[in-house]
Tab-separated table of C-alpha atoms and ligand atoms in Angstrom:
chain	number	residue	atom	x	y	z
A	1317	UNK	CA	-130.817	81.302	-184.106
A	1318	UNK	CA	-133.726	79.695	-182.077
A	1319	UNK	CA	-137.050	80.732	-183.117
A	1320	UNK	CA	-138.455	82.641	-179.884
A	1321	UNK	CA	-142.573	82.619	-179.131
A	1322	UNK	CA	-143.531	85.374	-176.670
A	1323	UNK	CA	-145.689	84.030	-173.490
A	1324	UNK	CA	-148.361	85.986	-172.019
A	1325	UNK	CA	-148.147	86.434	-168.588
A	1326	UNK	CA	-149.976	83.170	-167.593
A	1327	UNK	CA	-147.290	81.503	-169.629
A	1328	UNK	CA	-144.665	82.876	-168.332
A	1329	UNK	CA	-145.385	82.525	-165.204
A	1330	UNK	CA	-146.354	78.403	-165.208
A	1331	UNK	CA	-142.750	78.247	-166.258
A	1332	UNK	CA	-140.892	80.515	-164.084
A	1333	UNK	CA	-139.154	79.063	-160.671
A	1334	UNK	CA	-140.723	80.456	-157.445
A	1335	UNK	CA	-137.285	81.954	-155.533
A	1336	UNK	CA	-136.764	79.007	-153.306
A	1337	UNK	CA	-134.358	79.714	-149.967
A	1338	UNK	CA	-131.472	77.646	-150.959
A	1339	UNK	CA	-130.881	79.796	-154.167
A	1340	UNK	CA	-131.565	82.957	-152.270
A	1341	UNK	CA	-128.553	81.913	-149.793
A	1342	UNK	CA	-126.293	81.003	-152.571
A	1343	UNK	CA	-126.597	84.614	-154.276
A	1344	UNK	CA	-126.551	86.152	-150.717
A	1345	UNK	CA	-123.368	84.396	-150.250
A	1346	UNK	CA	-121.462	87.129	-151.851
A	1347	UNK	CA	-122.271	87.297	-155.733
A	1348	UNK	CA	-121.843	84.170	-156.592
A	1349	UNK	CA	-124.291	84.043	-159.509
A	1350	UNK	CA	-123.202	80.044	-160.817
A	1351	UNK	CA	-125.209	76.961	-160.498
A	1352	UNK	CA	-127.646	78.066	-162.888
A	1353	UNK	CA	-129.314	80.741	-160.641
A	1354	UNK	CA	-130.249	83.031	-163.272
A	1355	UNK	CA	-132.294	80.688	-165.920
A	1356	UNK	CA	-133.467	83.403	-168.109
A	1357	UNK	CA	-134.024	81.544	-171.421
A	1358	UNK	CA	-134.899	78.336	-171.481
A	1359	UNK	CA	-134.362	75.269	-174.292
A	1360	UNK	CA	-136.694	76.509	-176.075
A	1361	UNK	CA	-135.493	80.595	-176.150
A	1362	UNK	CA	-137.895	81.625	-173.870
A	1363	UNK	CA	-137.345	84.187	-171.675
A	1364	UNK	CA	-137.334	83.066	-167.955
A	1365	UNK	CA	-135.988	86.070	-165.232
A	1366	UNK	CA	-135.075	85.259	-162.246
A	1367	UNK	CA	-132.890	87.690	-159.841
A	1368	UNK	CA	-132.223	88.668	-156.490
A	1369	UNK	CA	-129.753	91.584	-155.792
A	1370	UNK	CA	-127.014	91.647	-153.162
A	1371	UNK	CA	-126.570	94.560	-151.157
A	1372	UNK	CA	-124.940	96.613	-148.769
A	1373	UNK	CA	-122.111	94.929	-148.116
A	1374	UNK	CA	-119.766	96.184	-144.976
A	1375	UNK	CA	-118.054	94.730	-141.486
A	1376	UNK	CA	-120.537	94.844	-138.945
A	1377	UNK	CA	-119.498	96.739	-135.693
A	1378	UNK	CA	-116.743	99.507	-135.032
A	1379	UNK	CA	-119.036	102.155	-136.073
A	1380	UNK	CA	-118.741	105.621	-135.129
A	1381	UNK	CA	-121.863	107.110	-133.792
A	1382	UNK	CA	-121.320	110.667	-134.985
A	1383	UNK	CA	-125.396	111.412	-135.677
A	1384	UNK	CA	-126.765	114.774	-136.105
A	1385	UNK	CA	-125.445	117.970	-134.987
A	1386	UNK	CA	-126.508	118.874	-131.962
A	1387	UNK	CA	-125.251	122.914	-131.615
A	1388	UNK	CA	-128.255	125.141	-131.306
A	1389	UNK	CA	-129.821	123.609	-128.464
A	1390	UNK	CA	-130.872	125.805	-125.495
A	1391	UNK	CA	-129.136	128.541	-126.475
A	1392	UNK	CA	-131.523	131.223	-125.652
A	1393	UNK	CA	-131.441	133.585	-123.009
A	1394	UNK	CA	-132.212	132.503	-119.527
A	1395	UNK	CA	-134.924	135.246	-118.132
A	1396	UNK	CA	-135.794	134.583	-115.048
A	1397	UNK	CA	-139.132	133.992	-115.111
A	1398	UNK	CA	-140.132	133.563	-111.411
A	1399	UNK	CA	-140.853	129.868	-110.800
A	1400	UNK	CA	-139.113	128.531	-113.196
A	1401	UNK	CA	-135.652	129.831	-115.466
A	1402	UNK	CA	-137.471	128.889	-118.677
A	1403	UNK	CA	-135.432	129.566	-122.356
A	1404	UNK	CA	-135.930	129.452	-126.068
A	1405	UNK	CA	-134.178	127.992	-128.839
A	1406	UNK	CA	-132.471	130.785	-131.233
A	1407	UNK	CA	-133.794	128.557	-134.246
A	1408	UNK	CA	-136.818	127.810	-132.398
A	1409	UNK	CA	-139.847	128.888	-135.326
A	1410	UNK	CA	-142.955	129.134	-133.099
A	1411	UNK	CA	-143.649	132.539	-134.182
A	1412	UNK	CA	-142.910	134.223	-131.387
A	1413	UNK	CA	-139.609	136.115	-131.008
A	1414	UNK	CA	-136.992	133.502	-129.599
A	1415	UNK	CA	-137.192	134.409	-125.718
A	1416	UNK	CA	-139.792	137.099	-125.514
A	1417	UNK	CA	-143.060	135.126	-125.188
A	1418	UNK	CA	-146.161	137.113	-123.709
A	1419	UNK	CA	-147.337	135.751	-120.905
A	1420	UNK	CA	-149.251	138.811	-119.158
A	1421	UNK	CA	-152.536	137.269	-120.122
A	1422	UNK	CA	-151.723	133.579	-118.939
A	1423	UNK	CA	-150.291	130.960	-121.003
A	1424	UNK	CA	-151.587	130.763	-124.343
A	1425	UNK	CA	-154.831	128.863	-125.246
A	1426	UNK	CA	-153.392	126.473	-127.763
A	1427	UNK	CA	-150.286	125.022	-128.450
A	1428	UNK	CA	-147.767	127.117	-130.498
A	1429	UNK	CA	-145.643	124.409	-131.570
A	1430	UNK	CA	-145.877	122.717	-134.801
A	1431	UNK	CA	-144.952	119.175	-135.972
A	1432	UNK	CA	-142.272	119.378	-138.407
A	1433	UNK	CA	-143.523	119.637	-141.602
A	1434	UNK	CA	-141.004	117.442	-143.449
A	1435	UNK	CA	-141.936	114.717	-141.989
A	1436	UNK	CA	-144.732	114.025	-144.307
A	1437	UNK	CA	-142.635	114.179	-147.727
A	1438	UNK	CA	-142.570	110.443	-147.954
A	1439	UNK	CA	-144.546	107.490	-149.404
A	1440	UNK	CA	-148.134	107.263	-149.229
A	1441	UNK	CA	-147.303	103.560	-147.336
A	1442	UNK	CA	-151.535	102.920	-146.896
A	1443	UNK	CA	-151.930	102.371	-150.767
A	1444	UNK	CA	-152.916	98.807	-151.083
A	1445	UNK	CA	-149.884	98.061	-153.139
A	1446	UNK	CA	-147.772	98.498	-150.238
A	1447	UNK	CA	-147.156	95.620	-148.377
A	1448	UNK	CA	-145.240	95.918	-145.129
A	1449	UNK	CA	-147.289	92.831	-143.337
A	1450	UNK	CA	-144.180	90.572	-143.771
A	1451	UNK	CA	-142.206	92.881	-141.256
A	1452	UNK	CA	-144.539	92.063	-138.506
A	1453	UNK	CA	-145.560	88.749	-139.164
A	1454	UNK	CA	-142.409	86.387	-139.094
A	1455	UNK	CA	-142.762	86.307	-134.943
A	1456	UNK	CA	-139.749	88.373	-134.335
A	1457	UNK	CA	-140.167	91.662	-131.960
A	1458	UNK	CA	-140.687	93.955	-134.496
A	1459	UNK	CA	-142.271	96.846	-133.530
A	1460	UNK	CA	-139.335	98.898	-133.259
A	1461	UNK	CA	-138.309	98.127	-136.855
A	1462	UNK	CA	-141.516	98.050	-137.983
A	1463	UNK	CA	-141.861	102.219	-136.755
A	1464	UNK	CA	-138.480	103.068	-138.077
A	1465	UNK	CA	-138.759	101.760	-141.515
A	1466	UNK	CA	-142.119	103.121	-141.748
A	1467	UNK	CA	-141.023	106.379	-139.823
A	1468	UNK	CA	-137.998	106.472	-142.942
A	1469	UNK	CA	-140.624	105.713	-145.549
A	1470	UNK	CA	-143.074	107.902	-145.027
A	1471	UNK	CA	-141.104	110.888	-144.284
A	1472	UNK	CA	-138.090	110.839	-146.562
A	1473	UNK	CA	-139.200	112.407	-150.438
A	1474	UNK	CA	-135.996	111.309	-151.896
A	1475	UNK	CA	-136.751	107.342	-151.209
A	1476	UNK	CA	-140.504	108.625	-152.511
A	1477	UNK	CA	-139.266	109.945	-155.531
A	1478	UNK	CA	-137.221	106.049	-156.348
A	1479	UNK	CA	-140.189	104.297	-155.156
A	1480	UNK	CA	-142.723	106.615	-157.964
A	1481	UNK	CA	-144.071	103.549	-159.791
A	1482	UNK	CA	-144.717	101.844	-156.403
A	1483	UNK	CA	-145.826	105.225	-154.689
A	1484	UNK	CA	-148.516	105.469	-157.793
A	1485	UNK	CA	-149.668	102.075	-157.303
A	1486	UNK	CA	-148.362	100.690	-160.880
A	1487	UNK	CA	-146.422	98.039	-159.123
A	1488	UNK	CA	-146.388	96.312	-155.766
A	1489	UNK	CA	-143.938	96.333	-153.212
A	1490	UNK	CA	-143.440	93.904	-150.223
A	1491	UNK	CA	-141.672	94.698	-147.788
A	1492	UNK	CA	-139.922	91.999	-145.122
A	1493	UNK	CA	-137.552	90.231	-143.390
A	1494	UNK	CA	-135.354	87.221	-143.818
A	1495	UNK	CA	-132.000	85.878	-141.968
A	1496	UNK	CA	-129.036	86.385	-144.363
A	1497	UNK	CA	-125.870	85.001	-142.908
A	1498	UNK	CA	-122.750	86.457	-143.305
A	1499	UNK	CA	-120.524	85.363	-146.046
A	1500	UNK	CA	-116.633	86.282	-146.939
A	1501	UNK	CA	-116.337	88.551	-143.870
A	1502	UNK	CA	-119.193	90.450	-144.948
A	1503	UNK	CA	-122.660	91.143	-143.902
A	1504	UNK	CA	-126.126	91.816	-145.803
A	1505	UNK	CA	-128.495	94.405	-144.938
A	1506	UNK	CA	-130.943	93.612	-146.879
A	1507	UNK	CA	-131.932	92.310	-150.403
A	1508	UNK	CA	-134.156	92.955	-153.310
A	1509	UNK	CA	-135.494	90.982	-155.639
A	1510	UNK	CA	-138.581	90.213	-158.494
A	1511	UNK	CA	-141.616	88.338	-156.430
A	1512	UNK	CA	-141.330	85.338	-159.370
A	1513	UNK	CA	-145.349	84.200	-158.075
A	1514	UNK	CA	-146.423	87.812	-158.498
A	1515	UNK	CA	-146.765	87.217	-162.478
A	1516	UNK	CA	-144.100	90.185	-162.197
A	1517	UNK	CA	-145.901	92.768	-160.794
A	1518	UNK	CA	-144.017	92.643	-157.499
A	1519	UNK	CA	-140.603	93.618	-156.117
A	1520	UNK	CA	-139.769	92.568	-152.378
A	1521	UNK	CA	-137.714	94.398	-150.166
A	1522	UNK	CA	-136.534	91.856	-147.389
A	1523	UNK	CA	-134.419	93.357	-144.566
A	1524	UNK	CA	-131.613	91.479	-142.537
A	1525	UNK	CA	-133.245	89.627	-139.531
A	1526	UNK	CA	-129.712	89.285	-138.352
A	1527	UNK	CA	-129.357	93.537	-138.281
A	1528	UNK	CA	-132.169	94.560	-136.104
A	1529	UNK	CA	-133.622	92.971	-132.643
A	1530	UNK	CA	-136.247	94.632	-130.237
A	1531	UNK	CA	-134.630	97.797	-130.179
A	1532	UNK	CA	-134.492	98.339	-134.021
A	1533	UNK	CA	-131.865	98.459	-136.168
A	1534	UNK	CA	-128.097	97.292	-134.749
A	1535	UNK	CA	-125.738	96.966	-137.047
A	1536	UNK	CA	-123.398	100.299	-138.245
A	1537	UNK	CA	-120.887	100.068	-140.472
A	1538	UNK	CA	-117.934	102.028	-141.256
A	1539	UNK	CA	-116.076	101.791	-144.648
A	1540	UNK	CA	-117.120	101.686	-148.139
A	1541	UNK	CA	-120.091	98.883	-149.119
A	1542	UNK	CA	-120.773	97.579	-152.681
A	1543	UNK	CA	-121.848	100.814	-154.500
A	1544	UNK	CA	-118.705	102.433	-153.141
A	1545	UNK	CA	-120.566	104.944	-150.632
A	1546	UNK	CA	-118.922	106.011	-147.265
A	1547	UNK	CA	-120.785	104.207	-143.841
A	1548	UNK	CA	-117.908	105.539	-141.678
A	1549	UNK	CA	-120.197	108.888	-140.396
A	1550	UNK	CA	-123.809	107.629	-140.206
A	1551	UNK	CA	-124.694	106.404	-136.803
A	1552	UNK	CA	-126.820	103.642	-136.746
A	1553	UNK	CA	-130.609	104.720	-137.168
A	1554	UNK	CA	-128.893	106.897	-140.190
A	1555	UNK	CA	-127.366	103.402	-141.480
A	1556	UNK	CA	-131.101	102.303	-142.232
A	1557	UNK	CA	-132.387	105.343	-144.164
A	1558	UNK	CA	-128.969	104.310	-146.468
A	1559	UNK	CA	-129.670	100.592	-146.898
A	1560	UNK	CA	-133.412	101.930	-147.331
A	1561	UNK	CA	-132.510	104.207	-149.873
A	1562	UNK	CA	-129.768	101.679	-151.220
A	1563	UNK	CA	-132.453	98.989	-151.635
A	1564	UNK	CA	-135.055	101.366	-153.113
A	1565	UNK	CA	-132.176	102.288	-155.665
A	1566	UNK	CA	-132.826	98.595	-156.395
A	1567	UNK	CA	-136.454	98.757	-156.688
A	1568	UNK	CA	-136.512	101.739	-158.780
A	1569	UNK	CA	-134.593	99.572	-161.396
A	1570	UNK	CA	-136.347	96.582	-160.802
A	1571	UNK	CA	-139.481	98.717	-161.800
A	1572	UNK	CA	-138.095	100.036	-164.777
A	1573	UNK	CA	-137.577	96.679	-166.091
A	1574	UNK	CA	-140.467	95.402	-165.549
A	1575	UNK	CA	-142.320	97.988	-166.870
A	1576	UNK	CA	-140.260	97.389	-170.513
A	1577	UNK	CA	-140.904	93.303	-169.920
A	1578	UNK	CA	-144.419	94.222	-169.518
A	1579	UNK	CA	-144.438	96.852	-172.349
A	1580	UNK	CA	-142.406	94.022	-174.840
A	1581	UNK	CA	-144.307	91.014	-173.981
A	1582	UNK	CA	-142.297	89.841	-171.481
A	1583	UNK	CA	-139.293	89.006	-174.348
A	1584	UNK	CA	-136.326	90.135	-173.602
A	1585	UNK	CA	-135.089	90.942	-176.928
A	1586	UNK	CA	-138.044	93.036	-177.673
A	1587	UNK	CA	-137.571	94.918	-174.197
A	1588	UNK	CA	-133.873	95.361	-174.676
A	1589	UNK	CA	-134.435	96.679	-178.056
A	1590	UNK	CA	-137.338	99.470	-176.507
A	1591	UNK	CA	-135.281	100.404	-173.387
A	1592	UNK	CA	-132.246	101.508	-176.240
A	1593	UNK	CA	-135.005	103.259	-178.274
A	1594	UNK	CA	-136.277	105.003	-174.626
A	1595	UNK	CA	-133.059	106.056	-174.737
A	1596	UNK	CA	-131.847	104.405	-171.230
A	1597	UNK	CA	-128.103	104.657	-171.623
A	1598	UNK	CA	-126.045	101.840	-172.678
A	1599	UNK	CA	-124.314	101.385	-169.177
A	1600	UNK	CA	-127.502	100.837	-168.225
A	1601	UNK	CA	-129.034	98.503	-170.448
A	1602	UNK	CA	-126.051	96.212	-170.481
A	1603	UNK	CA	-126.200	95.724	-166.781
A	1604	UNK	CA	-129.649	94.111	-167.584
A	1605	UNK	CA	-129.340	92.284	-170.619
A	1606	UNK	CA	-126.412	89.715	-171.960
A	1607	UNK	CA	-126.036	88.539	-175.952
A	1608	UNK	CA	-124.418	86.072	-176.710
A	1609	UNK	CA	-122.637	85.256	-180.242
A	1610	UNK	CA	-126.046	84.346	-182.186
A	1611	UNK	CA	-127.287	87.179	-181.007
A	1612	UNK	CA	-129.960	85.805	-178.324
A	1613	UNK	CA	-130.384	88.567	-175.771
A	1614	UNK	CA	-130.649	87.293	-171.695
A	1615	UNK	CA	-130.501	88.473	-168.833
A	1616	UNK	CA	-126.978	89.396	-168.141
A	1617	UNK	CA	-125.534	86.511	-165.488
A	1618	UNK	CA	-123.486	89.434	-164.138
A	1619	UNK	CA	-126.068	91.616	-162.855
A	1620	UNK	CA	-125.424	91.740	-159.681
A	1621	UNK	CA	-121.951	92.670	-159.997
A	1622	UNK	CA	-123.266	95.710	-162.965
A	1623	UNK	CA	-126.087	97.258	-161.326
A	1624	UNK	CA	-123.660	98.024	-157.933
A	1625	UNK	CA	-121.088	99.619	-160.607
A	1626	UNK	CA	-123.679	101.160	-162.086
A	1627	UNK	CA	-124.772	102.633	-158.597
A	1628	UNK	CA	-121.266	103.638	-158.208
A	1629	UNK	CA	-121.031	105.878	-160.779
A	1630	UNK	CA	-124.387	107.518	-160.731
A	1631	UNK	CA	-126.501	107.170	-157.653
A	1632	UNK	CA	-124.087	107.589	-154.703
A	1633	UNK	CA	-125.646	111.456	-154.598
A	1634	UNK	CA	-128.673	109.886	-154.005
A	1635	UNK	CA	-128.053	108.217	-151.042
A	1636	UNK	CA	-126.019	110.842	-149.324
A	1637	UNK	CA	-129.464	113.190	-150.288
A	1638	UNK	CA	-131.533	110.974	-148.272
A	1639	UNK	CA	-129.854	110.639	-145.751
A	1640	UNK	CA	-129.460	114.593	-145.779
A	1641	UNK	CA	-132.996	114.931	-145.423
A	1642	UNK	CA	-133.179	112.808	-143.042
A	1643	UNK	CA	-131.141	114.056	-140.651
A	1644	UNK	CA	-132.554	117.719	-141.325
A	1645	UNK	CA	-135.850	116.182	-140.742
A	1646	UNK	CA	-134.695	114.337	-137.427
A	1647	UNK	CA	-133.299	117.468	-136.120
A	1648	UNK	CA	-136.359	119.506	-136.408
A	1649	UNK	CA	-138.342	116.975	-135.243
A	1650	UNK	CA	-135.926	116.871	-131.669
A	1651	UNK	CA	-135.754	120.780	-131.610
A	1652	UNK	CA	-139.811	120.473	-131.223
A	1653	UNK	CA	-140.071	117.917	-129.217
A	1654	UNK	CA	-137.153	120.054	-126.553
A	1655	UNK	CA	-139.306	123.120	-126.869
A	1656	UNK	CA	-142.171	121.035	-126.121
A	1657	UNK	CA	-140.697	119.420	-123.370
A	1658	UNK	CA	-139.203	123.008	-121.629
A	1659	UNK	CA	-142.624	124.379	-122.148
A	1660	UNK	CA	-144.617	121.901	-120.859
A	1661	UNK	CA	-141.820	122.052	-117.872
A	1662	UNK	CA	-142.223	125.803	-117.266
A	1663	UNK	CA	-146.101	125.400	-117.297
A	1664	UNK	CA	-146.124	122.024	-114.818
A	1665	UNK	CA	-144.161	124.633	-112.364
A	1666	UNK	CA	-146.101	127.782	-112.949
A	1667	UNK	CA	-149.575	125.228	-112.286
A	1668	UNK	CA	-148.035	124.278	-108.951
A	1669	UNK	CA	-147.026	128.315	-108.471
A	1670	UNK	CA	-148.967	130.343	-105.929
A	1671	UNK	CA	-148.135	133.197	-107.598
A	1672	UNK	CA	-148.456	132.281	-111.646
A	1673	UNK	CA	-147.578	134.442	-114.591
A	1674	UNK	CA	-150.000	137.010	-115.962
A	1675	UNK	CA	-153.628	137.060	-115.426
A	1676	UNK	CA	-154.329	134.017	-114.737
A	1677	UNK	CA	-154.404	131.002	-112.230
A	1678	UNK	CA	-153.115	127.292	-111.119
A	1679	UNK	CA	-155.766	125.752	-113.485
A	1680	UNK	CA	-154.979	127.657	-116.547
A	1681	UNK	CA	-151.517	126.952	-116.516
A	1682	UNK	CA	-152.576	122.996	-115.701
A	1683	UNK	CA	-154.484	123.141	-118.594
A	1684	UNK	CA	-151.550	123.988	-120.942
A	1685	UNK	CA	-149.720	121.911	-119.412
A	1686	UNK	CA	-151.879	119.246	-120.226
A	1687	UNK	CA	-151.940	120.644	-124.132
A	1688	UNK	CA	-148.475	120.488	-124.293
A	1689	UNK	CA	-148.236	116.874	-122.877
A	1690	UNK	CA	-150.948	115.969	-124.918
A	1691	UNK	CA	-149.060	117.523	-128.342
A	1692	UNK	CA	-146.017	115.912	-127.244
A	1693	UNK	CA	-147.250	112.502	-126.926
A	1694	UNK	CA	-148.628	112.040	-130.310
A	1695	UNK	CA	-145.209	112.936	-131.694
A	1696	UNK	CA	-143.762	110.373	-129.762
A	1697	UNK	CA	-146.682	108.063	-130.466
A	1698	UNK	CA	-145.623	108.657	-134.477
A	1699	UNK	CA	-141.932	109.358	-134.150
A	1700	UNK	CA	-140.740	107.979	-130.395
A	1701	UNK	CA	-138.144	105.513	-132.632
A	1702	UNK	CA	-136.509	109.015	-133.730
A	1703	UNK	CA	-136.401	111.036	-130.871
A	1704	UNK	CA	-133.371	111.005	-128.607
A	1705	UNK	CA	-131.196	109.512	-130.359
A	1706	UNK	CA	-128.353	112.264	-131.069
A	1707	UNK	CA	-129.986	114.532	-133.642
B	1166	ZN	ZN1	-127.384	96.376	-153.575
C-alpha cells in the first residue's frame, strides 16, 4: 500500500485542478464521469477531490401549469356598501370579522393588513458568506431571476434548514449562472459543485442560463428527473423552489463532507473512517468514498450516479416539503395583496364619494387610500416576481 502524507490546506490546494469549463461540460453531458475527471489521489496517494454534481434532469416544455389553488378568493358577502360593492375574503385574517368592518367612524387610521409572516422563514442571504453577485454580474437580464431565487431563499425554512452550515456562516456559498447545454435529450437546471480555488471552504450553486431569460425562470418540466421526484404538477415558478431545494440537497452534502475533510486533514481515509464512526449510514458514505483492492480509499468515480440514488430513497419528502411551503406561503402572500388591492379600491371610490362612509370626509378616505397603496407597493417592491402568478 502507498505510504499517504496528509497536506495542509495550502498543500492541498497548490495541487488541486481549478474546475476548468471543458470538464464541467463533459460531466454536464449526462454523467459521464471518464477521462479522468475525478483525480482524487494522485501518484503519490494523495488525496485530490474534485466534483461537480449533475442535476435535475427532465424534457424541457409540455408542462402543465397547475400552480396553487385558487378557491377561497372573494368569497365573502357582497354588502352593498354605497359607492362601492366592497367584500371580504372568508380566510381573510385581518382581525376583523370577514365582511363586517366598522366604518361609522371613517376608514381606519392604519393599515389592517399584515405581510405574511412566512415569508421570512428563510436564509439570512446578507451574511457575508453568501454570495449571490455571480447571478447579476454575467451581463444577462437578471433581475427577475435574481428576485425569485432570492424571494425562494429567503422565505422558504426547509431550503434554510439544508443550507444550516452555510446559513451559520461555517461555509461559503456562491451562487450563479452558467450555460449548460442539453445532452441525451435532457436538460440541466442547474449544478453544484466544490469551489476547488476556495481551499474548500466553498460550494457553488450555478443555475442554467439556458432556463431563465428576462422574465425569470422558463423551463417546466413534467415527468420524473434524476432523484426520481414528480415535475408533472409544479408550474413553473414552483419548478425553481424544486431545483433550489434539489441543488441545496446537494450543498447540504457537499457541506457535510467537507466539514469531515476538514475535520481529518483533508485525507480521505481518515475522513471516511470518522464519517462511519459519526455514524453517517453506510449508503451514505459509500456514495462518497471508493476502495479499491489495497485498500486505498477515493473518492468514489460514481458519485454522481450514488448521491441521486441516494436522494431517491431518502430526500424526495424534502423537496415536495418545500415546495409545500412554498406554495402555502405564495398563497397568503396573493390573498393579502387581493385584500389590499379591494380595499384600497373601495377607499379610491369612497375619496371620490360626495357622500363617504361614517364620520368622515373625501380626504380621510384619500388618505387610506394612499396607506393602502403605499403597503401594497412595498410587497410588490419585495415579492412583485410572486404575485399573480396562479397562487
Ligand atoms: Zn442533482
Amino acid at each position: 500500500m502507498t505510504q499517504r502524507k496528509k497536506l495542509n490546506l495550502k498543500e492541498l490546494e497548490l495541487q488541486l485542478p481549478a474546475i476548468e469549463t471543458n470538464e464541467t461540460k463533459i460531466i454536464l453531458g449526462g454523467n459521464d464521469y471518464e477521462d479522468g475527471i475525478f483525480h482524487l489521489i494522485n501518484e503519490e496517494g494523495d488525496t485530490i477531490v474534485h466534483i461537480i454534481d449533475n442535476c435535475v434532469d427532465g424534457n424541457p416544455g409540455g408542462g402543465n401549469n397547475v400552480g396553487g389553488s385558487q378557491e377561497g378568493n372573494n368569497a365573502g358577502a357582497d354588502d352593498d356598501q354605497g359607492d362601492f360593492d366592497h367584500y371580504y375574503d372568508y380566510d381573510y385574517d385581518d382581525g376583523y370579522a370577514d365582511g363586517n368592518v366598522d366604518y361609522s367612524q371613517g376608514p381606519p387610521t392604519t393599515s389592517p393588513f399584515h405581510t405574511p409572516t412566512g415569508l421570512s422563514n428563510g436564509m439570512n442571504l446578507a451574511q457575508p458568506n453568501i454570495n449571490m453577485d455571480p447571478l447579476i454580474d454575467d451581463g444577462v437580464q437578471d433581475a427577475t431571476i435574481m428576485a425569485q431565487v432570492q424571494g425562494i431563499l429567503s422565505s422558504n425554512s426547509v431550503i434554510k434548514g439544508l443550507l444550516g452550515f452555510y446559513n451559520n456562516g461555517y461555509f461559503n456559498l456562491t451562487i450563479g449562472s452558467e450555460t449548460i447545454p442539453n445532452a441525451n435529450g435532457q436538460s440541466t437546471g442547474a449544478i453544484t459543485g466544490f469551489d476547488s480555488t476556495s481551499n474548500w471552504t466553498t460550494v457553488y450553486i450555478a443555475l442554467n442560463e439556458l432556463g431563465f431569460n428576462e422574465n425569470g425562470w422558463q423551463w417546466d418540466w413534467t415527468g420524473l428527473d434524476n432523484m426520481g421526484f414528480d415535475h408533472s404538477s409544479l408550474n413553473t415558478i414552483e419548478e425553481l423552489v424544486a431545483i433550489l431545494a434539489h441543488e441545496s440537497i446537494h450543498a447540504k452534502h457537499n457541506a457535510d463532507f467537507l466539514n469531515a475533510l476538514h475535520e481529518n486533514g483533508m485525507n480521505m481515509s481518515d475522513t471516511r473512517n470518522w464519517m462511519i464512526s459519526q455514524g453517517y449510514s453506510t449508503e451514505y458514505i459509500n456514495a462518497w468514498f471508493s476502495v479499491d483492492a489495497n485498500g486505498n480509499v477515493g473518492f468514489n468515480p460514481n458519485h454522481g450516479d450514488a448521491v441521486h440514488t441516494y436522494m431517491q430513497n431518502h430526500d424526495q419528502d424534502i423537496i415536495q416539503h418545500a415546495i409545500d411551503e412554498f406554495r402555502t406561503d405564495m398563497h397568503q402572500l396573493q390573498q393579502t395583496v387581493d385584500n389590499l388591492r379591494q380595499e384600497a379600491d373601495f377607499a379610491y371610490k369612497e375619496s371620490l364619494s360626495s357622500n363617504p362612509m361614517g364620520e368622515s370626509d373625501q380626504s380621510d378616505w384619500a388618505e387610506y387610500y394612499q396607506t393602502l397603496q403605499h403597503q401594497l407597493n412595498e410587497l410588490l417592491y419585495d415579492w412583485g416576481a410572486f404575485i399573480d402568478k396562479g397562487f
